[in-house]
CSV table of C-alpha atoms and ligand atoms in Angstrom, one decimal:
chain,number,residue,atom,x,y,z
A,1,MET,CA,236.0,-109.4,147.8
A,2,SER,CA,238.5,-112.4,147.0
A,3,GLY,CA,235.9,-114.3,144.5
A,4,PRO,CA,236.0,-112.0,141.4
A,5,GLN,CA,239.5,-111.3,142.1
A,6,ARG,CA,240.5,-114.9,141.9
A,7,GLU,CA,238.5,-115.2,138.9
A,8,GLU,CA,239.8,-112.5,137.2
A,9,ASN,CA,243.5,-114.1,137.8
A,10,GLU,CA,242.6,-117.4,136.5
A,11,ASP,CA,241.4,-115.8,133.2
A,12,ASP,CA,244.9,-114.0,133.3
A,13,ILE,CA,246.9,-117.3,133.7
A,14,LEU,CA,244.4,-119.0,131.2
A,15,SER,CA,244.9,-116.3,128.8
A,16,LEU,CA,248.8,-116.5,129.3
A,17,ARG,CA,248.5,-120.2,128.4
A,18,HIS,CA,246.4,-119.3,125.2
A,19,HIS,CA,248.8,-116.9,124.3
A,20,LEU,CA,251.5,-119.4,124.3
A,21,VAL,CA,249.3,-122.1,122.4
A,22,ASN,CA,248.5,-119.9,120.1
A,23,TRP,CA,252.0,-119.0,119.5
A,24,LEU,CA,253.0,-122.4,119.1
A,25,PHE,CA,250.5,-124.0,116.9
A,26,THR,CA,249.6,-121.5,114.7
A,27,PRO,CA,252.7,-121.8,112.9
A,28,LEU,CA,252.7,-125.6,113.3
A,29,TYR,CA,249.3,-125.8,111.6
A,30,LEU,CA,250.9,-123.5,108.7
A,31,LEU,CA,253.3,-126.1,108.3
A,32,LEU,CA,251.3,-128.7,108.5
A,33,LEU,CA,249.4,-127.2,105.6
A,34,PHE,CA,252.4,-126.3,103.6
A,35,SER,CA,253.2,-129.9,104.0
A,36,THR,CA,249.8,-130.8,102.9
A,37,VAL,CA,250.3,-129.0,100.0
A,38,THR,CA,253.7,-129.8,98.9
A,39,GLY,CA,253.2,-133.6,99.7
A,40,TYR,CA,250.2,-133.9,97.6
A,41,ILE,CA,252.2,-132.6,94.4
A,42,ALA,CA,255.0,-134.8,95.4
A,43,ALA,CA,252.4,-137.9,95.5
A,44,LEU,CA,251.0,-137.1,92.3
A,45,LYS,CA,254.5,-137.0,90.9
A,46,LEU,CA,255.2,-140.1,92.3
A,47,SER,CA,251.9,-141.9,91.7
A,48,ASN,CA,252.7,-140.7,87.7
A,49,GLN,CA,255.9,-142.7,87.5
A,50,PRO,CA,254.6,-146.3,87.7
A,51,TYR,CA,251.6,-145.8,85.8
A,52,ASP,CA,253.6,-144.2,83.1
A,53,LEU,CA,256.1,-146.6,82.8
A,54,VAL,CA,253.4,-149.7,82.8
A,55,LEU,CA,251.5,-147.3,79.9
A,56,THR,CA,254.7,-146.9,77.8
A,57,GLU,CA,255.2,-150.8,78.4
A,58,ARG,CA,251.5,-151.4,77.2
A,59,ALA,CA,252.2,-149.2,74.5
A,60,ARG,CA,255.0,-150.7,73.2
A,61,LEU,CA,253.5,-154.5,73.6
A,62,MET,CA,251.0,-153.2,71.5
A,63,ALA,CA,252.8,-152.1,68.8
A,64,SER,CA,254.9,-155.3,68.8
A,65,ARG,CA,251.9,-157.4,68.5
A,66,PHE,CA,251.0,-155.4,65.9
A,67,ASP,CA,254.2,-155.9,63.8
A,68,LEU,CA,253.6,-159.5,64.4
A,69,ILE,CA,250.5,-159.5,62.5
A,70,PRO,CA,251.4,-160.4,58.8
A,71,GLU,CA,250.6,-157.7,56.1
A,72,THR,CA,247.8,-160.2,54.5
A,73,GLU,CA,246.0,-160.5,57.9
A,74,GLN,CA,243.5,-157.8,59.4
A,75,ALA,CA,244.8,-156.7,62.9
A,76,THR,CA,241.8,-156.5,65.3
A,77,GLN,CA,241.5,-154.3,68.2
A,78,GLU,CA,241.2,-157.5,70.6
A,79,TYR,CA,244.3,-158.8,69.9
A,80,LEU,CA,246.2,-155.4,70.3
A,81,LEU,CA,244.8,-154.7,73.7
A,82,PRO,CA,245.3,-157.2,76.5
A,83,ASP,CA,242.4,-157.8,78.9
A,84,GLU,CA,243.9,-156.6,81.6
A,85,ALA,CA,244.5,-153.0,79.6
A,86,GLU,CA,240.5,-152.9,78.8
A,87,HIS,CA,240.4,-149.4,80.4
A,88,LEU,CA,242.6,-147.9,77.7
A,89,SER,CA,241.3,-146.4,74.4
A,90,PHE,CA,243.9,-146.2,71.8
A,91,THR,CA,243.9,-145.1,68.2
A,92,LEU,CA,246.6,-146.7,65.4
A,93,PHE,CA,247.6,-144.1,63.0
A,94,ASP,CA,249.4,-144.8,59.5
A,95,ALA,CA,252.2,-142.7,58.1
A,96,ASN,CA,249.4,-140.5,56.4
A,97,ASN,CA,247.9,-139.7,59.8
A,98,HIS,CA,244.7,-141.7,58.9
A,99,PRO,CA,243.5,-144.0,61.7
A,100,LEU,CA,243.6,-147.7,60.9
A,101,LEU,CA,242.3,-149.1,64.5
A,102,GLY,CA,240.9,-148.5,67.7
A,103,ASN,CA,238.6,-148.8,70.2
A,104,ALA,CA,238.0,-145.0,70.4
A,105,THR,CA,238.5,-141.9,68.2
A,106,LEU,CA,241.6,-140.0,69.7
A,107,PRO,CA,242.8,-137.1,68.5
A,108,ARG,CA,245.1,-137.1,65.6
A,109,PRO,CA,248.9,-137.0,66.1
A,110,ARG,CA,250.6,-133.8,65.8
A,111,PRO,CA,253.6,-133.5,62.9
A,112,ILE,CA,256.1,-133.7,65.5
A,113,ASP,CA,255.2,-137.1,66.9
A,114,PHE,CA,256.1,-138.5,63.7
A,115,ALA,CA,259.4,-136.9,63.6
A,116,ALA,CA,260.5,-138.0,66.9
A,117,GLU,CA,260.7,-141.8,67.7
A,118,GLY,CA,259.7,-143.2,70.9
A,119,PRO,CA,257.2,-142.4,73.3
A,120,ARG,CA,255.9,-138.7,74.3
A,121,LEU,CA,253.7,-138.8,77.3
A,122,ARG,CA,251.2,-135.4,78.4
A,123,SER,CA,248.2,-134.8,80.5
A,124,THR,CA,245.0,-133.6,78.8
A,125,SER,CA,241.3,-133.8,79.1
A,126,LEU,CA,239.2,-136.1,76.8
A,127,GLY,CA,235.3,-135.3,76.7
A,128,GLY,CA,235.6,-133.8,80.3
A,129,ASP,CA,237.6,-136.5,81.9
A,130,LYS,CA,241.4,-136.1,82.7
A,131,VAL,CA,243.3,-138.5,80.9
A,132,ARG,CA,247.3,-139.5,80.5
A,133,MET,CA,247.7,-139.3,76.9
A,134,LEU,CA,250.8,-141.3,75.5
A,135,THR,CA,251.7,-141.3,71.5
A,136,LEU,CA,254.3,-144.0,70.5
A,137,HIS,CA,255.9,-143.1,67.1
A,138,PHE,CA,257.7,-146.9,65.9
A,139,ARG,CA,258.4,-148.6,62.5
A,140,THR,CA,257.4,-152.2,61.9
A,141,SER,CA,260.3,-154.7,60.7
A,142,ARG,CA,258.7,-157.7,59.8
A,143,ARG,CA,254.9,-156.6,58.7
A,144,THR,CA,256.0,-153.9,56.1
A,145,PRO,CA,259.7,-153.3,57.2
A,146,GLY,CA,260.3,-149.7,57.6
A,147,THR,CA,256.8,-148.4,57.9
A,148,GLU,CA,255.6,-145.5,60.2
A,149,TYR,CA,252.7,-145.8,62.4
A,150,VAL,CA,251.6,-143.9,65.6
A,151,LEU,CA,249.8,-145.4,68.1
A,152,VAL,CA,247.7,-143.1,70.7
A,153,VAL,CA,247.0,-144.7,74.1
A,154,ALA,CA,244.9,-142.7,76.5
A,155,GLU,CA,244.4,-143.7,80.0
A,156,PRO,CA,242.2,-142.3,82.9
A,157,VAL,CA,244.0,-140.7,86.1
A,158,LYS,CA,241.2,-141.6,88.4
A,159,ASP,CA,243.6,-144.6,89.4
A,160,ARG,CA,246.8,-142.5,89.7
A,161,LEU,CA,244.5,-139.9,91.6
A,162,TYR,CA,243.4,-142.5,94.0
A,163,LEU,CA,246.9,-143.7,94.5
A,164,GLY,CA,248.3,-140.1,94.8
A,165,ARG,CA,245.8,-139.2,97.6
A,166,SER,CA,246.2,-142.6,99.3
A,167,ILE,CA,250.0,-141.4,99.5
A,168,LEU,CA,249.1,-138.4,101.3
A,169,GLY,CA,246.9,-139.6,103.7
A,170,ASN,CA,249.6,-141.9,104.8
A,171,ILE,CA,251.9,-138.7,105.3
A,172,VAL,CA,249.4,-136.3,106.4
A,173,ILE,CA,247.4,-138.3,109.0
A,174,PRO,CA,250.3,-139.4,110.9
A,175,GLN,CA,251.5,-135.5,110.9
A,176,PHE,CA,248.2,-134.5,112.3
A,177,ILE,CA,248.3,-137.0,114.9
A,178,PHE,CA,251.9,-136.3,115.5
A,179,ILE,CA,250.4,-132.7,116.2
A,180,LEU,CA,247.9,-133.4,118.2
A,181,ILE,CA,249.8,-135.6,120.6
A,182,ALA,CA,252.4,-132.9,120.5
A,183,GLY,CA,249.6,-130.1,121.4
A,184,PHE,CA,248.4,-132.1,124.5
A,185,ALA,CA,251.9,-132.4,125.7
A,186,VAL,CA,252.4,-128.7,125.4
A,187,TRP,CA,249.0,-128.3,127.4
A,188,ILE,CA,250.2,-130.8,130.1
A,189,GLY,CA,253.5,-128.9,130.1
A,190,LEU,CA,252.4,-125.5,130.2
A,191,LYS,CA,249.7,-126.5,132.6
A,192,ARG,CA,252.5,-128.2,135.2
A,193,GLY,CA,254.5,-124.9,134.3
A,194,PHE,CA,252.0,-122.4,135.3
A,195,GLU,CA,251.7,-124.9,139.0
A,196,PRO,CA,254.4,-122.4,140.7
A,197,LEU,CA,252.3,-119.3,139.8
A,198,GLU,CA,249.1,-121.2,140.8
A,199,ASN,CA,250.5,-122.1,144.6
A,200,LEU,CA,251.8,-118.8,144.5
A,201,ARG,CA,248.2,-117.0,144.0
A,202,ARG,CA,246.6,-119.2,146.4
A,203,ALA,CA,249.5,-118.6,148.9
A,204,VAL,CA,248.6,-114.7,148.2
A,205,ALA,CA,245.0,-115.2,148.4
A,206,LYS,CA,244.9,-116.6,151.7
A,207,ARG,CA,246.8,-113.8,153.3
A,208,ARG,CA,245.0,-111.8,156.0
A,209,GLY,CA,244.4,-108.3,155.0
A,210,ASP,CA,247.3,-107.3,157.6
A,211,ASP,CA,249.9,-109.9,156.5
A,212,LEU,CA,252.5,-107.6,155.1
A,213,SER,CA,255.2,-110.5,155.6
A,214,PRO,CA,257.3,-110.6,151.9
A,215,LEU,CA,256.3,-113.2,149.3
A,216,ASP,CA,258.2,-116.7,149.3
A,217,GLU,CA,260.4,-115.9,146.0
A,218,ALA,CA,261.4,-119.7,146.0
A,219,MET,CA,257.5,-120.5,145.2
A,220,ALA,CA,258.2,-118.4,142.0
A,221,PRO,CA,259.5,-119.9,138.5
A,222,GLY,CA,262.5,-118.3,137.6
A,223,GLU,CA,261.2,-115.9,135.3
A,224,VAL,CA,258.6,-114.5,137.9
A,225,ARG,CA,261.3,-113.9,140.7
A,226,PRO,CA,262.3,-110.1,139.7
A,227,LEU,CA,258.7,-109.4,139.8
A,228,ILE,CA,258.0,-111.2,143.3
A,229,ARG,CA,261.4,-109.1,144.4
A,230,GLU,CA,259.8,-105.7,143.4
A,231,VAL,CA,256.5,-106.7,145.0
A,232,ASN,CA,258.0,-107.5,148.2
A,233,ALA,CA,260.0,-104.3,147.9
A,234,LEU,CA,256.8,-102.3,147.4
A,235,ILE,CA,255.3,-104.2,150.8
A,236,GLU,CA,258.3,-103.2,152.4
A,237,ARG,CA,258.1,-99.5,151.7
A,238,LEU,CA,254.1,-99.7,152.2
A,239,LYS,CA,254.9,-101.3,155.8
A,240,GLY,CA,257.7,-98.4,156.2
A,241,MET,CA,254.8,-95.9,155.5
A,242,MET,CA,252.2,-97.5,157.3
A,243,ASP,CA,254.5,-97.9,160.2
A,244,GLN,CA,255.0,-94.1,160.0
A,245,GLN,CA,251.4,-93.5,160.3
A,246,LYS,CA,251.1,-96.0,163.2
A,247,ARG,CA,253.7,-94.4,165.0
A,248,PHE,CA,252.3,-90.9,164.5
A,249,VAL,CA,248.7,-91.5,165.5
A,250,ALA,CA,250.4,-93.2,168.8
A,251,ASN,CA,252.9,-90.2,169.2
A,252,ALA,CA,250.3,-87.7,169.3
A,253,ALA,CA,248.1,-89.9,171.3
A,254,HIS,CA,250.7,-89.7,174.0
A,255,GLN,CA,251.6,-86.5,173.9
A,256,LEU,CA,247.6,-85.4,173.9
A,257,ARG,CA,247.2,-87.4,177.0
A,258,THR,CA,249.0,-85.5,179.7
A,259,PRO,CA,247.6,-82.1,178.9
A,260,PHE,CA,244.4,-83.7,178.9
A,261,ALA,CA,245.0,-85.3,182.3
A,262,GLY,CA,246.0,-81.7,183.5
A,263,LEU,CA,243.2,-80.0,182.1
A,264,ARG,CA,241.0,-82.6,183.7
A,265,ALA,CA,242.7,-82.0,187.3
A,266,GLN,CA,242.6,-78.4,187.0
A,267,ALA,CA,239.0,-78.0,186.2
A,268,GLU,CA,238.2,-80.6,189.0
A,269,LEU,CA,240.1,-78.6,191.3
A,270,ALA,CA,238.0,-75.0,190.1
A,271,ARG,CA,235.1,-76.7,190.2
A,272,ARG,CA,235.4,-77.8,194.1
A,273,ALA,CA,236.5,-74.1,194.9
A,274,ASP,CA,233.5,-71.4,195.7
A,275,ALA,CA,232.5,-70.0,192.4
A,276,PRO,CA,229.1,-68.7,191.0
A,277,PRO,CA,226.7,-71.0,189.7
A,278,ALA,CA,227.4,-70.1,185.9
A,279,VAL,CA,230.9,-70.7,186.4
A,280,ARG,CA,230.4,-74.3,187.9
A,281,ALA,CA,228.0,-75.2,185.2
A,282,ALA,CA,230.8,-74.2,182.8
A,283,LEU,CA,233.7,-76.0,184.7
A,284,GLU,CA,231.1,-78.9,184.9
A,285,GLY,CA,231.1,-79.1,181.0
A,286,ILE,CA,235.0,-78.7,180.9
A,287,CYS,CA,235.4,-81.4,183.2
A,288,GLU,CA,233.2,-83.9,181.2
A,289,GLY,CA,234.8,-82.8,177.5
A,290,ALA,CA,238.0,-83.4,179.3
A,291,GLY,CA,237.4,-86.8,180.5
A,292,ARG,CA,236.0,-87.9,177.0
A,293,CYS,CA,239.0,-86.5,175.2
A,294,SER,CA,241.3,-88.4,177.6
A,295,ARG,CA,239.4,-91.5,177.1
A,296,LEU,CA,239.6,-91.2,173.5
A,297,VAL,CA,243.3,-90.4,173.7
A,298,THR,CA,243.5,-93.6,175.5
A,299,GLN,CA,241.4,-95.5,173.0
A,300,LEU,CA,243.4,-94.4,170.2
A,301,LEU,CA,246.5,-95.3,171.8
A,302,THR,CA,245.4,-98.4,172.7
A,303,LEU,CA,244.2,-99.1,169.2
A,304,ALA,CA,247.8,-98.1,167.8
A,305,ARG,CA,249.3,-100.5,170.2
A,306,ASN,CA,247.2,-103.1,168.6
A,307,GLU,CA,247.5,-102.6,165.4
A,308,PRO,CA,249.3,-105.7,163.6
A,309,ASP,CA,253.2,-105.1,162.5
A,310,ALA,CA,256.3,-107.1,163.0
A,311,ARG,CA,256.3,-106.7,166.8
A,312,THR,CA,252.9,-108.3,166.9
A,313,GLU,CA,254.4,-111.3,168.3
A,314,GLU,CA,256.0,-109.2,171.5
A,315,ASN,CA,254.7,-109.3,174.7
A,316,MET,CA,252.6,-112.4,174.0
A,317,THR,CA,253.6,-115.1,177.0
A,318,GLU,CA,251.6,-117.8,178.3
A,319,HIS,CA,249.0,-116.7,180.9
A,320,ASP,CA,245.4,-117.7,182.2
A,321,LEU,CA,242.3,-116.5,180.4
A,322,ASN,CA,240.4,-117.1,183.7
A,323,ARG,CA,242.3,-115.3,185.6
A,324,ILE,CA,242.7,-112.5,183.3
A,325,ALA,CA,238.7,-112.5,183.1
A,326,GLN,CA,238.4,-112.6,186.8
A,327,GLU,CA,240.2,-110.1,187.2
A,328,THR,CA,239.0,-107.4,184.5
A,329,ALA,CA,235.4,-108.3,185.7
A,330,MET,CA,236.4,-106.9,189.2
A,331,ASP,CA,238.0,-103.7,187.8
A,332,TRP,CA,234.5,-103.1,186.4
A,333,VAL,CA,232.3,-103.9,189.6
A,334,PRO,CA,232.1,-100.0,190.6
A,335,GLU,CA,231.1,-98.9,187.5
A,336,ALA,CA,228.5,-101.6,187.4
A,337,VAL,CA,227.3,-101.1,190.7
A,338,GLY,CA,227.3,-97.6,190.2
A,339,LYS,CA,224.6,-98.3,187.1
A,340,ASP,CA,222.8,-101.1,189.4
A,341,ILE,CA,223.8,-103.3,187.0
A,342,ASP,CA,224.3,-107.2,188.2
A,343,LEU,CA,227.9,-108.4,187.0
A,344,GLY,CA,228.5,-111.9,187.1
A,345,PHE,CA,231.5,-114.1,186.3
A,346,GLU,CA,231.2,-117.6,185.5
A,347,GLY,CA,234.8,-118.6,185.1
A,348,SER,CA,235.5,-122.4,183.7
A,349,ALA,CA,236.6,-125.2,186.2
A,350,GLY,CA,240.5,-125.0,186.3
A,351,GLU,CA,243.3,-123.1,184.5
A,352,LEU,CA,242.7,-121.6,180.7
A,353,PRO,CA,246.0,-121.5,179.1
A,354,LEU,CA,246.5,-118.9,176.6
A,355,ARG,CA,249.4,-117.6,174.5
A,356,CYS,CA,248.5,-113.9,174.8
A,357,ASP,CA,249.5,-110.0,175.2
A,358,GLU,CA,248.0,-109.7,178.9
A,359,GLY,CA,247.4,-105.8,178.5
A,360,ALA,CA,245.7,-106.3,175.2
A,361,MET,CA,243.6,-109.2,176.7
A,362,ARG,CA,242.4,-106.7,179.5
A,363,ASP,CA,241.4,-104.1,176.6
A,364,LEU,CA,239.4,-106.7,174.9
A,365,ILE,CA,237.5,-107.9,178.0
A,366,GLY,CA,237.3,-104.1,179.5
A,367,ASN,CA,235.8,-103.0,176.1
A,368,LEU,CA,233.1,-105.7,175.9
A,369,LEU,CA,232.3,-105.3,179.7
A,370,ASP,CA,232.5,-101.4,179.3
A,371,ASN,CA,229.4,-101.6,176.4
A,372,ALA,CA,227.5,-104.2,178.2
A,373,ILE,CA,227.3,-102.0,181.5
A,374,ARG,CA,226.8,-98.8,179.1
A,375,TYR,CA,224.2,-100.2,176.9
A,376,THR,CA,222.2,-101.9,179.2
A,377,PRO,CA,219.7,-99.8,181.5
A,378,PRO,CA,220.0,-99.7,185.0
A,379,GLY,CA,218.8,-102.9,186.9
A,380,GLY,CA,219.9,-105.2,183.8
A,381,ARG,CA,221.9,-107.8,184.0
A,382,VAL,CA,225.9,-108.6,182.4
A,383,THR,CA,227.9,-111.9,182.7
A,384,LEU,CA,231.2,-112.7,181.5
A,385,ARG,CA,231.9,-116.4,180.8
A,386,THR,CA,234.9,-118.4,179.9
A,387,GLY,CA,235.2,-122.1,178.7
A,388,PRO,CA,237.9,-124.2,177.4
A,389,GLY,CA,238.9,-123.6,173.6
A,390,PRO,CA,239.3,-121.3,175.4
A,391,TRP,CA,236.4,-119.0,174.7
A,392,LEU,CA,235.3,-116.2,176.2
A,393,ARG,CA,231.3,-114.6,176.3
A,394,VAL,CA,229.9,-111.6,177.5
A,395,ASP,CA,226.0,-111.5,177.7
A,396,ASP,CA,223.9,-108.9,178.4
A,397,ASN,CA,219.9,-108.3,178.4
A,398,GLY,CA,220.2,-104.6,176.9
A,399,PRO,CA,218.8,-103.3,174.2
A,400,GLY,CA,220.7,-105.8,171.7
A,401,ILE,CA,222.4,-104.8,168.1
A,402,PRO,CA,220.1,-105.3,165.2
A,403,PRO,CA,221.7,-107.7,162.9
A,404,GLU,CA,222.0,-105.3,159.9
A,405,GLU,CA,224.1,-103.5,162.3
A,406,ARG,CA,226.4,-106.1,163.6
A,407,GLY,CA,228.7,-105.9,160.6
A,408,LYS,CA,229.6,-102.5,161.0
A,409,VAL,CA,230.1,-101.7,164.4
A,410,PHE,CA,233.7,-103.1,164.7
A,411,ASP,CA,234.5,-100.3,161.8
A,412,ARG,CA,236.4,-97.2,163.6
A,413,PHE,CA,234.2,-94.8,164.9
A,414,TYR,CA,231.0,-96.4,163.9
A,415,ARG,CA,228.2,-96.0,166.3
A,416,VAL,CA,224.8,-97.2,166.3
A,417,ALA,CA,222.6,-93.9,166.3
A,418,GLY,CA,220.1,-93.4,169.1
A,419,SER,CA,222.0,-95.6,171.9
A,420,GLY,CA,221.6,-92.0,173.9
A,421,GLN,CA,225.3,-92.9,175.6
A,422,PRO,CA,228.7,-91.2,174.8
A,423,GLY,CA,231.3,-92.8,173.3
A,424,SER,CA,233.6,-92.6,170.1
A,425,GLY,CA,233.0,-95.5,168.3
A,426,LEU,CA,236.3,-97.0,169.0
A,427,GLY,CA,235.8,-99.6,171.4
A,428,LEU,CA,235.0,-102.6,169.1
A,429,ALA,CA,237.7,-101.7,167.1
A,430,ILE,CA,240.1,-102.1,169.9
A,431,VAL,CA,238.3,-105.4,170.2
A,432,HIS,CA,238.7,-106.3,166.5
A,433,GLU,CA,242.7,-105.6,166.6
A,434,VAL,CA,243.3,-107.5,169.6
A,435,ALA,CA,241.2,-110.5,168.3
A,436,GLN,CA,243.0,-110.5,164.7
A,437,ARG,CA,246.6,-110.3,167.1
A,438,HIS,CA,245.5,-113.3,168.8
A,439,ARG,CA,244.0,-115.1,165.7
A,440,ALA,CA,240.6,-115.1,167.8
A,441,HIS,CA,237.4,-115.3,165.9
A,442,ILE,CA,234.5,-112.8,167.3
A,443,ALA,CA,230.9,-113.3,167.0
A,444,ILE,CA,227.7,-111.2,167.9
A,445,GLU,CA,225.0,-113.2,169.1
A,446,SER,CA,221.6,-112.5,170.7
A,447,GLY,CA,222.0,-112.6,174.3
A,448,GLU,CA,220.6,-115.1,176.9
A,449,GLY,CA,216.8,-115.5,176.4
A,450,GLY,CA,217.3,-114.0,172.7
A,451,ARG,CA,217.6,-110.8,174.4
A,452,GLY,CA,220.3,-108.3,174.6
A,453,THR,CA,223.5,-108.9,173.4
A,454,ALA,CA,226.3,-111.7,173.3
A,455,PHE,CA,230.1,-111.2,172.0
A,456,ARG,CA,231.6,-114.9,172.2
A,457,VAL,CA,235.4,-114.7,171.5
A,458,SER,CA,237.1,-118.3,170.3
A,459,PHE,CA,240.8,-118.4,170.3
A,460,SER,CA,242.3,-121.6,168.7
A,461,ARG,CA,245.2,-122.9,170.0
B,501,LIG,N1,226.4,-104.6,174.4
B,501,LIG,C1,225.6,-103.6,173.7
B,501,LIG,N2,224.6,-103.2,173.6
B,501,LIG,C2,224.0,-102.5,172.5
B,501,LIG,N3,224.7,-101.9,171.6
B,501,LIG,C3,226.1,-102.0,171.5
B,501,LIG,C4,226.8,-103.2,172.8
B,501,LIG,N4,228.1,-103.2,172.1
B,501,LIG,C5,227.9,-102.1,171.5
B,501,LIG,N5,227.2,-101.5,170.4
B,501,LIG,C6,226.7,-100.6,169.8
B,501,LIG,O1,228.0,-100.7,169.2
B,501,LIG,C7,228.6,-99.4,168.7
B,501,LIG,C8,230.1,-99.5,168.9
B,501,LIG,O2,230.5,-99.8,169.8
B,501,LIG,P1,231.9,-99.2,170.5
B,501,LIG,O3,232.2,-100.1,171.4
B,501,LIG,O4,233.1,-99.6,168.9
B,501,LIG,O5,231.9,-97.6,170.5
B,501,LIG,P2,231.2,-96.9,171.9
B,501,LIG,O6,230.7,-97.8,173.0
B,501,LIG,O7,230.1,-96.1,170.8
B,501,LIG,O8,232.3,-95.9,171.6
B,501,LIG,P3,233.4,-96.1,172.7
B,501,LIG,O9,233.9,-97.3,173.2
B,501,LIG,O10,234.9,-95.9,171.7
B,501,LIG,O11,233.9,-95.3,173.9
B,501,LIG,C9,228.0,-98.6,169.8
B,501,LIG,O12,227.7,-97.3,169.7
B,501,LIG,C10,227.1,-99.5,170.1
B,501,LIG,O13,225.5,-98.9,169.8
B,502,LIG,MG1,232.4,-99.1,173.7
């Protein structure tokens, strides 16, 4: 049962962790996206500045070169355009807006470009390519003093884009790596942070079903402590209710014991007196019924006494298991003899010290012997053995318990159908409770020679 439950718990912890990571990283990645976009715009702007400066300087240089050529000489485009600026296209216009010279036909300058002296820059596209276009209005001072010209120069923007992207890369990649490292650190941190919870879960999963002791608050992180406190309060209430119920069963059984014993004694007395056969038969029935009720009540009381509770450790003292087993076997000799069963005891050599509740231990062995004697047909053999560990074992050569029934016979009031013997199905439930109280392990095996039944109870020291 603990398997699927455990998986479910792990999933819950995992999803809580995912939840936290999502809440931390979604905003972080959104921020990264935002900073990438703003960074890209800033990088483009930044990369434009130096290129614009160079472009302006080149245009001014071209204008002054043009001014240096005497009016009598024809200016050539190769002369105006330096080698290192071959990627530029330019057209020189005169004051009448006629193209004079150039390596490309660039759009004519607008009237405003003649009005304002100095360079004007704008981004536009030319024949499908994005370019940065500069318009420089200048007057010559040597060639023909005071004549106006407009030089239009266009530069493809792909170099600027390249610079912009490499600036962006230098910002975004470290940022991305930083976020990845932060994510890893947070993940590890969360894993370690959840460790106390995981330890708590393991401690709860390891508990025995009957362990109702409070959970250790110190194991839980501060945030979870109030929850643990509430769970402990709930356990305490539950324990109170269970104790009340157990007390009720124990009290009821105790109260019923005396009337049943009285009933049985009275019926025995009446049976011995002279009475007509029909009345005698009825009294026999009453005697038997009262006997069964007495036994049932005793079994219920024994069960209630051995149910685990806060007093589990009470009455636990050091005893010799060998002696207890031998004495209990002796108690059952009359029963065995009455049924023609060969009851044997094979104790281990020497003492078998065991910390136990002696009365409960006698109940355990007594119920195993009772079953073995009751279910083994007359003429059979029952043997009680003990050994170091310590362990004890009851073998019989009776009908045996089918493997598919072995898991159920320890349930309260469970009986295998067709045994033909009276009983209420509480004997093995008592054996189970006593074994649990003593942290012992019970196994049902086949008896000697593969026949019958063997109950083996192993105690761990
Ligand atoms: N040694 C055994 N051989 C065969 N069957 C057994 C043996 N011990 C127990 N069983 C089977 O297991 C069932 C449960 O045993 P348990 O001792 O719990 O109840 P019970 O003997 O029927 O009643 P009670 O012991 O309360 O009087 C029995 O009904 C019986 O069928
Ligand atoms: Mg029994």
